[in-house]
Amino acid sequence: MPTPGLPRLVLTPGEPAGVGPELVAELAASDIEADLIAVADPSVLADAARSRGVTLDLRADDGQRRTRRLPGELRYVAIPVASRVVPGVLDPANASYVLDTLARAADGCLAGEFDALVTGPVHKGVINDAGIAFSGHTEFFAARAATDVVMMLATPSLRVALVTTHLPLAAVPAAITALALERCIRILDGDLRRHFALPQPRILVLGLNPHAGEGGHIGREEIDTIIPVLDKLRGEGMTLVGPLPADTAFVPEQLQRGDAVLAMYHDQGLPVLKAQGFGSAVNITLGLPFIRTSVDHGTALDLAGRGTADAASLVTAARLARSLAVTRIRA
Ligand SMILES: NC(=O)c1ccc[n+]([C@@H]2O[C@H](COP(=O)([O-])OP(=O)(O)OC[C@H]3O[C@@H](n4cnc5c(N)ncnc54)[C@H](O)[C@@H]3O)[C@@H](O)[C@H]2O)c1
Ligand SMILES: N[C@H](C(=O)O)[C@H](O)COP(=O)(O)O
C-alpha cells in the first residue's frame, strides 16, 4: 500500500500569554512522526521557543503533505496578535486572536486540510472579559461543526466523560435531561467502539445525587431521568452499569467493571482523573467529524515564559491525535 505521508496535525497554542506557545515549541522539537502546523502568530512562537531554549525551523505552511519532518521543524498558518504579548499577563485585546486560531484550525479540519487538531490551553475568563461569550473549546468546536459532542479526559488507566461541561453547578440538574443524557451515551458508546477498539464498551454511569439518590430520598434525578435512559439503551444492547454512587465508583474494584466512567458534571469526574494523572492526561472531544485532542491543564500563567512548564500532556495529546489520524487515514 503506498504511504500517504505524514499525518498533518494542526496545533493551536491557545492563550498567547500562557504556557501554550512554549509547549508547542517543545513538541515541535520532539521526533513525533507527524507534520506539525501551528495556527498562530509566528513571532509568538519564535519568542516562546527562545524562552524555552528550543531552536525552531519555522516556515509558512504550503498545504503539501510531507513524508518527513525533522525535530524542530514547525509550519505555521499566520494569524497576527492584536497586542504585544507579555508572558503571564493576560490582555483582552488578544481574545479575538485566540478564537480566530481555533476557528481557522477547525475549518481546516472540516475541509480535510488537516488530519487532526491538538489544542493548547485557552483562558476562558479573558475571552469573556473581552465581551465574547465563550465557555470552552469543546462547546466552540461543537458549534463550529454543528454537532453534539462529549468531553472525555483519559489517562492510560482511566477514562472520564462528562454529561455537562462548563456551566454553573446550579444549572447542572436542569441540564441533565433524558435527551441530553441519551445523546451523550450514544456518542460515548459509539466513539469508544470507533476510536478505542472496544467492540462492547462498558460504561459506568454515575448518579447525580449523593448515594445515587438513596432510592429517591436524596434527590429524584436518578429515578426520573437517569434510570429510564439507561434501561432504554440497555434494551438496545449497550453495557451500562449504574447509576452508581459517585463516592465509591472510582475505587479500583468498581473501575475494573468498566472501560469509561460517565460523570454528570465537571467536578464530579475530573478531580479524580487529574489527581491520578494531571500533566499526562489527554482531553478528547468525542462526536466531532474531526479528531481533536488537548492538554489536561490550563494556561499556567504563573509559569509562562520561565521555560519550566511540563510538555507531557501536550506531547501525549499529539501522540494520541496522530495515532487516531493514522487509523482514520488507513481505514
Ligand atoms: N485545555 C484548556 O484550554 C484548559 C484546561 C483547563 C483550564 N483552562 C483554563 O486555564 C486557566 C487557568 O486555570 P487554572 O489556574 O485553574 O489551571 P492551570 O492548569 O492553569 O493551573 C493549575 C496549576 O497547575 C500548574 N500547571 C498547569 N499546567 C502545567 C504544566 N504544563 N506544567 C507544570 N505545571 C502546570 C499551574 O502552574 C498551577 O499551579 C483558566 O482560564 C481555565 O479555564 C484551560
Ligand atoms: N474542562 C477541561 C479541563 O478541566 O481540563 C478544560 O476546561 C478544557 O476544556 P475545553 O477543551 O473544552 O476548553
mmCIF file of C-alpha atoms and ligand atoms in Angstrom:
data_model
loop_
_atom_site.group_PDB
_atom_site.id
_atom_site.type_symbol
_atom_site.label_atom_id
_atom_site.label_comp_id
_atom_site.label_asym_id
_atom_site.label_seq_id
_atom_site.Cartn_x
_atom_site.Cartn_y
_atom_site.Cartn_z
ATOM 1 C CA MET A 1 0.000 0.000 0.000
ATOM 2 C CA PRO A 2 1.534 3.403 -0.912
ATOM 3 C CA THR A 3 2.291 5.564 2.124
ATOM 4 C CA PRO A 4 0.104 8.662 2.254
ATOM 5 C CA GLY A 5 2.880 10.576 4.018
ATOM 6 C CA LEU A 6 2.860 12.093 7.461
ATOM 7 C CA PRO A 7 -0.429 12.936 9.168
ATOM 8 C CA ARG A 8 -0.888 16.690 9.268
ATOM 9 C CA LEU A 9 -1.575 17.762 12.865
ATOM 10 C CA VAL A 10 -2.774 21.319 13.284
ATOM 11 C CA LEU A 11 -1.842 22.921 16.615
ATOM 12 C CA THR A 12 -3.425 25.880 18.356
ATOM 13 C CA PRO A 13 -1.145 27.200 21.123
ATOM 14 C CA GLY A 14 -4.100 28.880 22.878
ATOM 15 C CA GLU A 15 -3.677 31.887 25.159
ATOM 16 C CA PRO A 16 -0.527 33.659 23.893
ATOM 17 C CA ALA A 17 0.465 34.857 27.384
ATOM 18 C CA GLY A 18 0.184 31.339 28.817
ATOM 19 C CA VAL A 19 2.424 28.292 28.538
ATOM 20 C CA GLY A 20 0.801 27.032 25.305
ATOM 21 C CA PRO A 21 3.241 28.596 22.801
ATOM 22 C CA GLU A 22 6.342 27.311 24.596
ATOM 23 C CA LEU A 23 4.831 23.829 24.910
ATOM 24 C CA VAL A 24 4.125 23.841 21.162
ATOM 25 C CA ALA A 25 7.791 24.730 20.595
ATOM 26 C CA GLU A 26 8.806 21.845 22.855
ATOM 27 C CA LEU A 27 6.522 19.464 20.951
ATOM 28 C CA ALA A 28 7.984 20.666 17.646
ATOM 29 C CA ALA A 29 11.460 19.848 18.973
ATOM 30 C CA SER A 30 10.386 16.227 19.512
ATOM 31 C CA ASP A 31 10.645 13.442 16.959
ATOM 32 C CA ILE A 32 6.901 12.780 16.702
ATOM 33 C CA GLU A 33 6.176 11.240 13.305
ATOM 34 C CA ALA A 34 3.735 13.850 12.102
ATOM 35 C CA ASP A 35 3.823 17.112 10.260
ATOM 36 C CA LEU A 36 3.068 19.918 12.695
ATOM 37 C CA ILE A 37 1.299 23.070 11.596
ATOM 38 C CA ALA A 38 0.624 25.768 14.185
ATOM 39 C CA VAL A 39 -2.119 28.306 13.609
ATOM 40 C CA ALA A 40 -0.584 31.246 15.416
ATOM 41 C CA ASP A 41 1.419 34.424 15.204
ATOM 42 C CA PRO A 42 4.899 33.172 14.193
ATOM 43 C CA SER A 43 6.584 35.854 16.295
ATOM 44 C CA VAL A 44 4.829 34.493 19.396
ATOM 45 C CA LEU A 45 6.107 31.007 18.541
ATOM 46 C CA ALA A 46 9.645 32.299 17.953
ATOM 47 C CA ASP A 47 9.682 34.226 21.260
ATOM 48 C CA ALA A 48 8.310 31.214 23.133
ATOM 49 C CA ALA A 49 10.909 28.911 21.586
ATOM 50 C CA ARG A 50 13.677 31.301 22.628
ATOM 51 C CA SER A 51 12.392 31.426 26.203
ATOM 52 C CA ARG A 52 12.423 27.642 26.223
ATOM 53 C CA GLY A 53 15.880 27.359 24.697
ATOM 54 C CA VAL A 54 14.457 25.499 21.692
ATOM 55 C CA THR A 55 15.634 26.064 18.115
ATOM 56 C CA LEU A 56 12.762 26.068 15.644
ATOM 57 C CA ASP A 57 12.791 25.944 11.862
ATOM 58 C CA LEU A 58 9.632 27.991 11.293
ATOM 59 C CA ARG A 59 8.138 28.155 7.794
ATOM 60 C CA ALA A 60 4.757 29.068 6.360
ATOM 61 C CA ASP A 61 2.614 26.020 5.609
ATOM 62 C CA ASP A 62 2.283 25.315 1.890
ATOM 63 C CA GLY A 63 -0.551 22.792 2.359
ATOM 64 C CA GLN A 64 1.561 19.944 0.967
ATOM 65 C CA ARG A 65 1.670 16.555 2.641
ATOM 66 C CA ARG A 66 5.254 15.693 3.504
ATOM 67 C CA THR A 67 6.911 12.347 4.101
ATOM 68 C CA ARG A 68 9.470 13.569 6.644
ATOM 69 C CA ARG A 69 9.779 16.163 9.414
ATOM 70 C CA LEU A 70 12.960 16.807 11.325
ATOM 71 C CA PRO A 71 12.843 17.701 15.033
ATOM 72 C CA GLY A 72 12.494 21.477 15.289
ATOM 73 C CA GLU A 73 10.547 21.904 12.042
ATOM 74 C CA LEU A 74 7.274 23.690 12.568
ATOM 75 C CA ARG A 75 4.968 25.020 9.838
ATOM 76 C CA TYR A 76 2.606 27.846 10.582
ATOM 77 C CA VAL A 77 -0.579 29.433 9.313
ATOM 78 C CA ALA A 78 -0.089 33.042 10.343
ATOM 79 C CA ILE A 79 -2.671 34.951 12.341
ATOM 80 C CA PRO A 80 -1.323 38.148 13.941
ATOM 81 C CA VAL A 81 -1.839 39.025 17.590
ATOM 82 C CA ALA A 82 -3.526 42.379 18.172
ATOM 83 C CA SER A 83 -1.333 43.419 21.059
ATOM 84 C CA ARG A 84 2.256 42.665 22.107
ATOM 85 C CA VAL A 85 2.387 39.532 24.264
ATOM 86 C CA VAL A 86 3.888 39.633 27.745
ATOM 87 C CA PRO A 87 4.198 36.098 29.207
ATOM 88 C CA GLY A 88 1.989 35.720 32.256
ATOM 89 C CA VAL A 89 -0.028 38.889 31.589
ATOM 90 C CA LEU A 90 -3.492 38.493 30.097
ATOM 91 C CA ASP A 91 -4.684 41.056 27.556
ATOM 92 C CA PRO A 92 -8.324 41.024 26.399
ATOM 93 C CA ALA A 93 -7.141 42.672 23.159
ATOM 94 C CA ASN A 94 -5.810 39.254 22.095
ATOM 95 C CA ALA A 95 -9.048 37.349 22.800
ATOM 96 C CA SER A 96 -10.209 37.539 19.170
ATOM 97 C CA TYR A 97 -6.805 36.285 18.054
ATOM 98 C CA VAL A 98 -7.251 33.162 20.179
ATOM 99 C CA LEU A 99 -10.704 32.466 18.767
ATOM 100 C CA ASP A 100 -9.516 33.152 15.203
ATOM 101 C CA THR A 101 -6.856 30.465 15.606
ATOM 102 C CA LEU A 102 -9.460 27.955 16.842
ATOM 103 C CA ALA A 103 -11.843 28.784 14.011
ATOM 104 C CA ARG A 104 -9.123 28.536 11.325
ATOM 105 C CA ALA A 105 -7.891 25.200 12.659
ATOM 106 C CA ALA A 106 -11.380 23.707 12.967
ATOM 107 C CA ASP A 107 -12.376 24.885 9.499
ATOM 108 C CA GLY A 108 -9.179 23.380 8.104
ATOM 109 C CA CYS A 109 -10.044 20.053 9.721
ATOM 110 C CA LEU A 110 -13.583 20.189 8.388
ATOM 111 C CA ALA A 111 -12.228 20.889 4.896
ATOM 112 C CA GLY A 112 -9.745 17.991 5.057
ATOM 113 C CA GLU A 113 -6.699 20.301 5.059
ATOM 114 C CA PHE A 114 -5.526 18.807 8.376
ATOM 115 C CA ASP A 115 -5.912 15.271 9.771
ATOM 116 C CA ALA A 116 -6.336 16.182 13.452
ATOM 117 C CA LEU A 117 -6.386 19.164 15.783
ATOM 118 C CA VAL A 118 -4.384 19.452 19.006
ATOM 119 C CA THR A 119 -5.156 22.415 21.227
ATOM 120 C CA GLY A 120 -3.136 24.202 23.869
ATOM 121 C CA PRO A 121 -4.841 25.909 26.812
ATOM 122 C CA VAL A 122 -7.014 28.977 26.425
ATOM 123 C CA HIS A 123 -8.039 31.366 29.185
ATOM 124 C CA LYS A 124 -11.835 31.353 29.259
ATOM 125 C CA GLY A 125 -12.018 34.336 31.601
ATOM 126 C CA VAL A 126 -10.064 36.799 29.460
ATOM 127 C CA ILE A 127 -12.128 35.924 26.380
ATOM 128 C CA ASN A 128 -15.298 36.724 28.326
ATOM 129 C CA ASP A 129 -13.639 39.866 29.711
ATOM 130 C CA ALA A 130 -13.238 40.948 26.082
ATOM 131 C CA GLY A 131 -17.012 40.755 25.726
ATOM 132 C CA ILE A 132 -17.107 37.441 23.829
ATOM 133 C CA ALA A 133 -19.221 34.669 25.335
ATOM 134 C CA PHE A 134 -17.034 31.562 25.465
ATOM 135 C CA SER A 135 -17.175 28.551 27.750
ATOM 136 C CA GLY A 136 -14.551 26.220 26.253
ATOM 137 C CA HIS A 137 -13.025 24.614 23.161
ATOM 138 C CA THR A 138 -15.471 21.713 23.418
ATOM 139 C CA GLU A 139 -18.519 23.935 23.089
ATOM 140 C CA PHE A 140 -16.808 26.145 20.468
ATOM 141 C CA PHE A 141 -15.971 23.211 18.180
ATOM 142 C CA ALA A 142 -19.428 21.685 18.671
ATOM 143 C CA ALA A 143 -20.960 24.934 17.435
ATOM 144 C CA ARG A 144 -18.441 25.254 14.577
ATOM 145 C CA ALA A 145 -19.190 21.711 13.389
ATOM 146 C CA ALA A 146 -22.902 22.000 14.233
ATOM 147 C CA THR A 147 -22.939 18.724 16.114
ATOM 148 C CA ASP A 148 -23.361 17.274 19.597
ATOM 149 C CA VAL A 149 -20.137 16.364 21.363
ATOM 150 C CA VAL A 150 -18.905 14.773 24.577
ATOM 151 C CA MET A 151 -15.834 15.792 26.592
ATOM 152 C CA MET A 152 -13.707 12.880 27.722
ATOM 153 C CA LEU A 153 -10.384 13.002 29.557
ATOM 154 C CA ALA A 154 -8.166 9.949 29.612
ATOM 155 C CA THR A 155 -5.075 8.639 31.359
ATOM 156 C CA PRO A 156 -3.594 5.234 30.463
ATOM 157 C CA SER A 157 -5.848 3.616 33.103
ATOM 158 C CA LEU A 158 -8.927 5.829 33.420
ATOM 159 C CA ARG A 159 -11.382 7.488 31.028
ATOM 160 C CA VAL A 160 -13.855 10.020 32.368
ATOM 161 C CA ALA A 161 -16.567 11.519 30.149
ATOM 162 C CA LEU A 162 -18.960 14.291 31.172
ATOM 163 C CA VAL A 163 -22.673 14.757 30.584
ATOM 164 C CA THR A 164 -22.413 18.501 31.279
ATOM 165 C CA THR A 165 -19.279 20.602 30.844
ATOM 166 C CA HIS A 166 -18.684 24.261 31.635
ATOM 167 C CA LEU A 167 -21.763 25.556 33.378
ATOM 168 C CA PRO A 168 -22.540 26.763 36.882
ATOM 169 C CA LEU A 169 -23.242 23.981 39.355
ATOM 170 C CA ALA A 170 -26.696 25.437 39.959
ATOM 171 C CA ALA A 171 -27.563 24.856 36.294
ATOM 172 C CA VAL A 172 -26.478 21.203 36.230
ATOM 173 C CA PRO A 173 -29.668 19.369 37.329
ATOM 174 C CA ALA A 174 -31.823 21.097 34.712
ATOM 175 C CA ALA A 175 -29.255 20.322 32.011
ATOM 176 C CA ILE A 176 -29.432 16.591 32.679
ATOM 177 C CA THR A 177 -32.453 15.843 30.580
ATOM 178 C CA ALA A 178 -33.306 12.431 29.161
ATOM 179 C CA LEU A 179 -32.500 13.726 25.679
ATOM 180 C CA ALA A 180 -29.109 15.153 26.662
ATOM 181 C CA LEU A 181 -28.146 12.013 28.565
ATOM 182 C CA GLU A 182 -29.223 9.701 25.773
ATOM 183 C CA ARG A 183 -27.288 11.716 23.159
ATOM 184 C CA CYS A 184 -24.230 11.751 25.377
ATOM 185 C CA ILE A 185 -24.233 7.996 25.972
ATOM 186 C CA ARG A 186 -24.776 7.272 22.272
ATOM 187 C CA ILE A 187 -21.763 9.423 21.348
ATOM 188 C CA LEU A 188 -19.606 7.922 24.100
ATOM 189 C CA ASP A 189 -20.561 4.348 23.247
ATOM 190 C CA GLY A 190 -20.105 4.956 19.504
ATOM 191 C CA ASP A 191 -16.713 6.665 19.772
ATOM 192 C CA LEU A 192 -15.337 4.125 22.249
ATOM 193 C CA ARG A 193 -16.158 1.484 19.636
ATOM 194 C CA ARG A 194 -14.840 3.542 16.709
ATOM 195 C CA HIS A 195 -11.673 5.070 18.115
ATOM 196 C CA PHE A 196 -10.664 2.876 21.046
ATOM 197 C CA ALA A 197 -11.143 -0.635 19.678
ATOM 198 C CA LEU A 198 -13.775 -1.546 22.254
ATOM 199 C CA PRO A 199 -16.410 -3.665 20.482
ATOM 200 C CA GLN A 200 -18.740 -3.640 23.513
ATOM 201 C CA PRO A 201 -17.828 -0.668 25.728
ATOM 202 C CA ARG A 202 -18.730 -0.964 29.409
ATOM 203 C CA ILE A 203 -19.770 2.433 30.721
ATOM 204 C CA LEU A 204 -20.024 3.163 34.451
ATOM 205 C CA VAL A 205 -22.688 5.846 34.818
ATOM 206 C CA LEU A 206 -22.630 7.950 37.981
ATOM 207 C CA GLY A 207 -25.712 9.218 39.756
ATOM 208 C CA LEU A 208 -26.184 12.943 40.237
ATOM 209 C CA ASN A 209 -27.023 12.957 43.928
ATOM 210 C CA PRO A 210 -25.185 11.589 46.963
ATOM 211 C CA HIS A 211 -25.599 7.797 47.101
ATOM 212 C CA ALA A 212 -27.198 7.996 43.647
ATOM 213 C CA GLY A 213 -30.290 9.482 45.262
ATOM 214 C CA GLU A 214 -30.717 6.855 48.017
ATOM 215 C CA GLY A 215 -33.850 5.439 46.402
ATOM 216 C CA GLY A 216 -35.356 8.897 45.887
ATOM 217 C CA HIS A 217 -34.765 10.151 49.413
ATOM 218 C CA ILE A 218 -31.812 12.378 48.404
ATOM 219 C CA GLY A 219 -32.991 13.579 45.020
ATOM 220 C CA ARG A 220 -35.102 12.139 42.235
ATOM 221 C CA GLU A 221 -32.980 12.671 39.079
ATOM 222 C CA GLU A 222 -31.808 9.056 39.123
ATOM 223 C CA ILE A 223 -35.377 7.687 39.229
ATOM 224 C CA ASP A 224 -36.992 10.240 36.956
ATOM 225 C CA THR A 225 -34.273 10.640 34.297
ATOM 226 C CA ILE A 226 -31.144 8.524 34.547
ATOM 227 C CA ILE A 227 -32.539 5.018 35.161
ATOM 228 C CA PRO A 228 -35.148 5.217 32.353
ATOM 229 C CA VAL A 229 -32.470 6.300 29.847
ATOM 230 C CA LEU A 230 -30.093 3.534 30.944
ATOM 231 C CA ASP A 231 -32.886 0.946 30.701
ATOM 232 C CA LYS A 232 -33.788 2.129 27.198
ATOM 233 C CA LEU A 233 -30.204 1.961 25.926
ATOM 234 C CA ARG A 234 -29.514 -1.364 27.646
ATOM 235 C CA GLY A 235 -32.501 -2.625 25.672
ATOM 236 C CA GLU A 236 -30.558 -1.704 22.532
ATOM 237 C CA GLY A 237 -27.575 -3.769 23.660
ATOM 238 C CA MET A 238 -25.340 -1.218 25.381
ATOM 239 C CA THR A 239 -23.461 -2.241 28.529
ATOM 240 C CA LEU A 240 -24.265 0.424 31.087
ATOM 241 C CA VAL A 241 -23.585 -0.006 34.798
ATOM 242 C CA GLY A 242 -25.337 2.284 37.240
ATOM 243 C CA PRO A 243 -26.371 4.806 38.224
ATOM 244 C CA LEU A 244 -23.535 4.335 40.708
ATOM 245 C CA PRO A 245 -22.899 6.391 43.847
ATOM 246 C CA ALA A 246 -20.044 8.673 42.742
ATOM 247 C CA ASP A 247 -18.160 8.444 46.028
ATOM 248 C CA THR A 248 -17.278 4.777 45.554
ATOM 249 C CA ALA A 249 -17.406 4.485 41.770
ATOM 250 C CA PHE A 250 -13.697 5.230 41.433
ATOM 251 C CA VAL A 251 -12.414 2.565 43.804
ATOM 252 C CA PRO A 252 -10.289 0.037 41.887
ATOM 253 C CA GLU A 253 -12.779 -2.839 42.175
ATOM 254 C CA GLN A 254 -15.535 -0.735 40.586
ATOM 255 C CA LEU A 255 -13.309 0.716 37.891
ATOM 256 C CA GLN A 256 -12.393 -2.792 36.761
ATOM 257 C CA ARG A 257 -16.037 -3.235 35.729
ATOM 258 C CA GLY A 258 -15.897 -0.506 33.112
ATOM 259 C CA ASP A 259 -13.999 0.996 30.180
ATOM 260 C CA ALA A 260 -15.117 4.556 30.947
ATOM 261 C CA VAL A 261 -16.857 6.477 33.690
ATOM 262 C CA LEU A 262 -19.635 8.889 32.745
ATOM 263 C CA ALA A 263 -19.858 11.717 35.279
ATOM 264 C CA MET A 264 -22.843 14.021 35.434
ATOM 265 C CA TYR A 265 -20.775 17.199 35.816
ATOM 266 C CA HIS A 266 -17.251 18.610 35.509
ATOM 267 C CA ASP A 267 -16.113 18.485 39.133
ATOM 268 C CA GLN A 268 -17.708 15.119 39.827
ATOM 269 C CA GLY A 269 -15.309 13.351 37.476
ATOM 270 C CA LEU A 270 -12.308 15.490 36.602
ATOM 271 C CA PRO A 271 -10.780 15.944 40.074
ATOM 272 C CA VAL A 272 -10.403 12.176 40.349
ATOM 273 C CA LEU A 273 -8.822 11.903 36.922
ATOM 274 C CA LYS A 274 -6.491 14.861 37.466
ATOM 275 C CA ALA A 275 -5.471 13.617 40.909
ATOM 276 C CA GLN A 276 -4.439 10.403 39.214
ATOM 277 C CA GLY A 277 -2.822 11.722 36.049
ATOM 278 C CA PHE A 278 -2.504 15.526 35.947
ATOM 279 C CA GLY A 279 0.093 16.549 33.433
ATOM 280 C CA SER A 280 -0.123 13.470 31.295
ATOM 281 C CA ALA A 281 -3.839 13.065 30.665
ATOM 282 C CA VAL A 282 -5.495 13.980 27.371
ATOM 283 C CA ASN A 283 -8.768 15.733 26.711
ATOM 284 C CA ILE A 284 -10.604 14.303 23.699
ATOM 285 C CA THR A 285 -13.722 15.708 22.100
ATOM 286 C CA LEU A 286 -15.957 12.827 21.020
ATOM 287 C CA GLY A 287 -18.653 13.213 18.397
ATOM 288 C CA LEU A 288 -16.871 15.736 16.175
ATOM 289 C CA PRO A 289 -16.414 14.998 12.473
ATOM 290 C CA PHE A 290 -12.688 15.511 13.048
ATOM 291 C CA ILE A 291 -10.147 14.375 15.631
ATOM 292 C CA ARG A 292 -9.482 16.851 18.440
ATOM 293 C CA THR A 293 -7.275 16.245 21.454
ATOM 294 C CA SER A 294 -5.985 18.681 24.041
ATOM 295 C CA VAL A 295 -3.934 19.205 27.158
ATOM 296 C CA ASP A 296 -5.351 18.406 30.598
ATOM 297 C CA HIS A 297 -4.128 21.655 32.137
ATOM 298 C CA GLY A 298 -4.790 25.363 31.880
ATOM 299 C CA THR A 299 -2.753 28.392 30.891
ATOM 300 C CA ALA A 300 -0.430 28.195 33.950
ATOM 301 C CA LEU A 301 0.227 31.959 33.814
ATOM 302 C CA ASP A 302 2.489 31.583 36.846
ATOM 303 C CA LEU A 303 4.918 29.513 34.743
ATOM 304 C CA ALA A 304 4.659 31.275 31.367
ATOM 305 C CA GLY A 305 7.993 32.411 29.940
ATOM 306 C CA ARG A 306 10.073 30.553 32.517
ATOM 307 C CA GLY A 307 10.696 27.520 30.337
ATOM 308 C CA THR A 308 9.767 25.065 33.100
ATOM 309 C CA ALA A 309 6.182 24.080 32.261
ATOM 310 C CA ASP A 310 5.761 20.360 31.633
ATOM 311 C CA ALA A 311 5.008 19.491 27.992
ATOM 312 C CA ALA A 312 3.953 15.894 28.759
ATOM 313 C CA SER A 313 0.222 16.435 28.346
ATOM 314 C CA LEU A 314 0.619 18.249 25.004
ATOM 315 C CA VAL A 315 3.004 15.574 23.745
ATOM 316 C CA THR A 316 0.592 12.828 24.844
ATOM 317 C CA ALA A 317 -2.317 14.665 23.216
ATOM 318 C CA ALA A 318 -0.366 14.972 19.965
ATOM 319 C CA ARG A 319 0.650 11.301 20.023
ATOM 320 C CA LEU A 320 -2.961 10.225 20.538
ATOM 321 C CA ALA A 321 -4.173 12.567 17.771
ATOM 322 C CA ARG A 322 -1.513 11.150 15.466
ATOM 323 C CA SER A 323 -2.472 7.572 16.236
ATOM 324 C CA LEU A 324 -6.202 8.259 15.730
ATOM 325 C CA ALA A 325 -5.428 10.108 12.484
ATOM 326 C CA VAL A 326 -3.270 7.286 11.125
ATOM 327 C CA THR A 327 -6.052 4.789 11.882
ATOM 328 C CA ARG A 328 -8.570 7.015 10.147
ATOM 329 C CA ILE A 329 -6.344 7.608 7.095
ATOM 330 C CA ARG A 330 -5.788 3.849 6.715
ATOM 331 C CA ALA A 331 -9.483 2.956 7.139
HETATM 332 N N1 LIG B 1 -7.349 22.932 27.863
HETATM 333 C C1 LIG B 1 -7.713 24.148 28.218
HETATM 334 O O1 LIG B 1 -7.926 25.029 27.390
HETATM 335 C C2 LIG B 1 -7.847 24.434 29.686
HETATM 336 C C3 LIG B 1 -7.882 23.405 30.638
HETATM 337 C C4 LIG B 1 -8.009 23.741 31.984
HETATM 338 C C5 LIG B 1 -8.097 25.077 32.370
HETATM 339 N N2 LIG B 1 -8.074 26.040 31.379
HETATM 340 C C6 LIG B 1 -8.103 27.466 31.713
HETATM 341 O O2 LIG B 1 -6.814 27.839 32.236
HETATM 342 C C7 LIG B 1 -6.989 28.969 33.077
HETATM 343 C C8 LIG B 1 -6.213 28.753 34.354
HETATM 344 O O3 LIG B 1 -6.797 27.672 35.055
HETATM 345 P P1 LIG B 1 -6.271 27.058 36.409
HETATM 346 O O4 LIG B 1 -5.384 28.054 37.084
HETATM 347 O O5 LIG B 1 -7.449 26.531 37.100
HETATM 348 O O6 LIG B 1 -5.452 25.773 35.976
HETATM 349 P P2 LIG B 1 -3.955 25.602 35.435
HETATM 350 O O7 LIG B 1 -3.912 24.205 34.904
HETATM 351 O O8 LIG B 1 -3.570 26.676 34.507
HETATM 352 O O9 LIG B 1 -3.026 25.721 36.716
HETATM 353 C C9 LIG B 1 -3.208 24.909 37.872
HETATM 354 C C10 LIG B 1 -1.829 24.598 38.485
HETATM 355 O O10 LIG B 1 -1.176 23.635 37.658
HETATM 356 C C11 LIG B 1 0.083 24.127 37.220
HETATM 357 N N3 LIG B 1 0.285 23.721 35.835
HETATM 358 C C12 LIG B 1 -0.599 23.832 34.828
HETATM 359 N N4 LIG B 1 -0.062 23.402 33.694
HETATM 360 C C13 LIG B 1 1.183 22.989 33.986
HETATM 361 C C14 LIG B 1 2.240 22.423 33.195
HETATM 362 N N5 LIG B 1 2.125 22.222 31.887
HETATM 363 N N6 LIG B 1 3.401 22.136 33.828
HETATM 364 C C15 LIG B 1 3.547 22.338 35.143
HETATM 365 N N7 LIG B 1 2.573 22.858 35.940
HETATM 366 C C16 LIG B 1 1.405 23.180 35.353
HETATM 367 C C17 LIG B 1 -0.006 25.649 37.332
HETATM 368 O O11 LIG B 1 1.271 26.225 37.478
HETATM 369 C C18 LIG B 1 -0.898 25.816 38.552
HETATM 370 O O12 LIG B 1 -0.137 25.708 39.711
HETATM 371 C C19 LIG B 1 -8.497 29.145 33.276
HETATM 372 O O13 LIG B 1 -8.954 30.190 32.453
HETATM 373 C C20 LIG B 1 -9.086 27.833 32.789
HETATM 374 O O14 LIG B 1 -10.356 27.956 32.246
HETATM 375 C C21 LIG B 1 -7.943 25.745 30.076
HETATM 376 N N1 LIG B 2 -12.658 21.059 31.332
HETATM 377 C C1 LIG B 2 -11.309 20.980 30.856
HETATM 378 C C2 LIG B 2 -10.369 20.645 31.971
HETATM 379 O O1 LIG B 2 -10.697 20.920 33.111
HETATM 380 O O2 LIG B 2 -9.282 20.175 31.690
HETATM 381 C C3 LIG B 2 -10.852 22.294 30.300
HETATM 382 O O3 LIG B 2 -11.506 23.358 30.870
HETATM 383 C C4 LIG B 2 -10.736 22.399 28.861
HETATM 384 O O4 LIG B 2 -11.956 22.268 28.222
HETATM 385 P P1 LIG B 2 -12.044 22.620 26.679
HETATM 386 O O5 LIG B 2 -11.165 21.625 25.967
HETATM 387 O O6 LIG B 2 -13.463 22.472 26.326
HETATM 388 O O7 LIG B 2 -11.562 24.017 26.542
#
